[in-house]
Structure formats: C-alpha cells, structure tokens
Amino acid sequence: MNLTGGIVLYAVLWFLTLFIVILIGQRSQQDAGEVVPGTPAGAPADLRLRGKLIWTTVIAGLIWAVLAYVILGGLITRADVANLDRMFR
C-alpha cells in the first residue's frame, strides 16, 4: 500500500464510520417534543456533531491501523485474494 492508497482507504473508512456513528444516540425532534416549524418531525433535535466527528476519527483510525497492519505485514497478499475462488469450489 502506497501513500495515496492509505489516504484513500482512510477516507473511505472515515465516511463509512461517520454514517454509523451519526445515528448512535440520535433523538428526533418529535421524540424531544420540540418540532421546529418548517422542518420534518424526524429531523435530529440535537446532533452533537463535534463529538461524533471526534469519535469517527478515532474509530476510523483504529480500523485503518488494523487494515494497514494486515496489508503491509503480508498477512493477506494479492495471491491470496486471487486464489479465493479456489477455496469456495
């Protein structure tokens, strides 16, 4: 994995993690009982975006570190991936 591949892998992991973390602990305006006029009732009442962005960065960094270790450590090689179809026959 080169530098560009590492950055792309981290960016993809970061956004995938964000889509999961942003849903944790979310309360809708309807659940909170305070629907702002002009917004749907299912809109978030209090998103707390800063904390979720920090958690997303930490979690994505840990996942990236594990995947980088697997890729750079040679635990799984391109030959292993190419031979996956033989394992399932």
C-alpha positions as YAML, in Angstrom:
chain: A
units: angstrom
residues:
- id: 1
  name: MET
  ca: [0.00, 0.00, 0.00]
- id: 2
  name: ASN
  ca: [1.42, 3.36, -1.00]
- id: 3
  name: LEU
  ca: [0.67, 6.78, 0.48]
- id: 4
  name: THR
  ca: [-2.22, 7.51, -1.87]
- id: 5
  name: GLY
  ca: [-3.79, 4.10, -1.20]
- id: 6
  name: GLY
  ca: [-3.51, 4.67, 2.54]
- id: 7
  name: ILE
  ca: [-5.17, 8.07, 2.33]
- id: 8
  name: VAL
  ca: [-8.00, 6.76, 0.14]
- id: 9
  name: LEU
  ca: [-8.53, 3.79, 2.46]
- id: 10
  name: TYR
  ca: [-8.70, 6.10, 5.48]
- id: 11
  name: ALA
  ca: [-11.13, 8.48, 3.74]
- id: 12
  name: VAL
  ca: [-13.47, 5.64, 2.78]
- id: 13
  name: LEU
  ca: [-13.32, 4.18, 6.30]
- id: 14
  name: TRP
  ca: [-13.90, 7.62, 7.83]
- id: 15
  name: PHE
  ca: [-17.09, 8.26, 5.87]
- id: 16
  name: LEU
  ca: [-18.43, 4.73, 6.43]
- id: 17
  name: THR
  ca: [-17.77, 5.10, 10.14]
- id: 18
  name: LEU
  ca: [-19.44, 8.53, 10.17]
- id: 19
  name: PHE
  ca: [-22.63, 7.10, 8.68]
- id: 20
  name: ILE
  ca: [-22.81, 4.64, 11.58]
- id: 21
  name: VAL
  ca: [-21.66, 6.92, 14.41]
- id: 22
  name: ILE
  ca: [-24.01, 9.75, 13.46]
- id: 23
  name: LEU
  ca: [-27.02, 7.50, 14.15]
- id: 24
  name: ILE
  ca: [-25.91, 6.50, 17.66]
- id: 25
  name: GLY
  ca: [-27.90, 8.31, 20.34]
- id: 26
  name: GLN
  ca: [-29.85, 10.39, 17.86]
- id: 27
  name: ARG
  ca: [-33.22, 11.74, 19.01]
- id: 28
  name: SER
  ca: [-35.70, 13.19, 16.58]
- id: 29
  name: GLN
  ca: [-37.47, 16.48, 17.14]
- id: 30
  name: GLN
  ca: [-40.71, 14.55, 17.55]
- id: 31
  name: ASP
  ca: [-39.17, 12.44, 20.35]
- id: 32
  name: ALA
  ca: [-37.88, 15.60, 22.04]
- id: 33
  name: GLY
  ca: [-41.30, 17.23, 21.71]
- id: 34
  name: GLU
  ca: [-39.98, 20.38, 20.03]
- id: 35
  name: VAL
  ca: [-40.58, 20.36, 16.28]
- id: 36
  name: VAL
  ca: [-39.14, 23.49, 14.63]
- id: 37
  name: PRO
  ca: [-41.62, 24.90, 12.09]
- id: 38
  name: GLY
  ca: [-40.56, 24.18, 8.52]
- id: 39
  name: THR
  ca: [-38.55, 21.05, 9.39]
- id: 40
  name: PRO
  ca: [-39.66, 17.43, 9.32]
- id: 41
  name: ALA
  ca: [-40.51, 15.83, 12.66]
- id: 42
  name: GLY
  ca: [-37.82, 13.20, 12.08]
- id: 43
  name: ALA
  ca: [-35.01, 15.78, 11.92]
- id: 44
  name: PRO
  ca: [-32.42, 15.50, 14.70]
- id: 45
  name: ALA
  ca: [-33.15, 17.53, 17.81]
- id: 46
  name: ASP
  ca: [-29.53, 17.86, 18.95]
- id: 47
  name: LEU
  ca: [-26.93, 16.40, 16.62]
- id: 48
  name: ARG
  ca: [-23.79, 17.00, 18.77]
- id: 49
  name: LEU
  ca: [-21.70, 16.88, 15.60]
- id: 50
  name: ARG
  ca: [-18.31, 17.82, 17.12]
- id: 51
  name: GLY
  ca: [-18.19, 14.82, 19.45]
- id: 52
  name: LYS
  ca: [-19.37, 12.47, 16.73]
- id: 53
  name: LEU
  ca: [-16.67, 13.73, 14.35]
- id: 54
  name: ILE
  ca: [-14.02, 13.11, 17.01]
- id: 55
  name: TRP
  ca: [-15.32, 9.59, 17.67]
- id: 56
  name: THR
  ca: [-15.47, 8.92, 13.93]
- id: 57
  name: THR
  ca: [-11.83, 9.99, 13.51]
- id: 58
  name: VAL
  ca: [-10.66, 7.78, 16.39]
- id: 59
  name: ILE
  ca: [-12.62, 4.69, 15.33]
- id: 60
  name: ALA
  ca: [-11.66, 5.05, 11.65]
- id: 61
  name: GLY
  ca: [-8.02, 5.47, 12.69]
- id: 62
  name: LEU
  ca: [-8.11, 2.22, 14.68]
- id: 63
  name: ILE
  ca: [-9.76, 0.30, 11.85]
- id: 64
  name: TRP
  ca: [-7.26, 1.78, 9.38]
- id: 65
  name: ALA
  ca: [-4.33, 0.75, 11.60]
- id: 66
  name: VAL
  ca: [-5.54, -2.85, 11.73]
- id: 67
  name: LEU
  ca: [-6.07, -3.00, 7.97]
- id: 68
  name: ALA
  ca: [-2.70, -1.34, 7.29]
- id: 69
  name: TYR
  ca: [-1.02, -3.94, 9.53]
- id: 70
  name: VAL
  ca: [-2.73, -6.76, 7.66]
- id: 71
  name: ILE
  ca: [-1.83, -5.32, 4.25]
- id: 72
  name: LEU
  ca: [1.72, -4.16, 4.98]
- id: 73
  name: GLY
  ca: [2.53, -7.11, 7.23]
- id: 74
  name: GLY
  ca: [1.82, -9.56, 4.43]
- id: 75
  name: LEU
  ca: [-0.83, -11.47, 6.37]
- id: 76
  name: ILE
  ca: [-3.03, -11.36, 3.26]
- id: 77
  name: THR
  ca: [-1.35, -10.98, -0.11]
- id: 78
  name: ARG
  ca: [-2.68, -10.35, -3.61]
- id: 79
  name: ALA
  ca: [-2.08, -14.01, -4.40]
- id: 80
  name: ASP
  ca: [-4.33, -15.00, -1.51]
- id: 81
  name: VAL
  ca: [-7.10, -12.77, -2.83]
- id: 82
  name: ALA
  ca: [-6.63, -14.14, -6.36]
- id: 83
  name: ASN
  ca: [-6.97, -17.70, -5.06]
- id: 84
  name: LEU
  ca: [-10.19, -17.08, -3.13]
- id: 85
  name: ASP
  ca: [-12.31, -18.60, -5.90]
- id: 86
  name: ARG
  ca: [-10.47, -21.92, -5.46]
- id: 87
  name: MET
  ca: [-11.38, -22.06, -1.79]
- id: 88
  name: PHE
  ca: [-15.12, -21.97, -2.46]
- id: 89
  name: ARG
  ca: [-15.34, -24.64, -5.14]
...
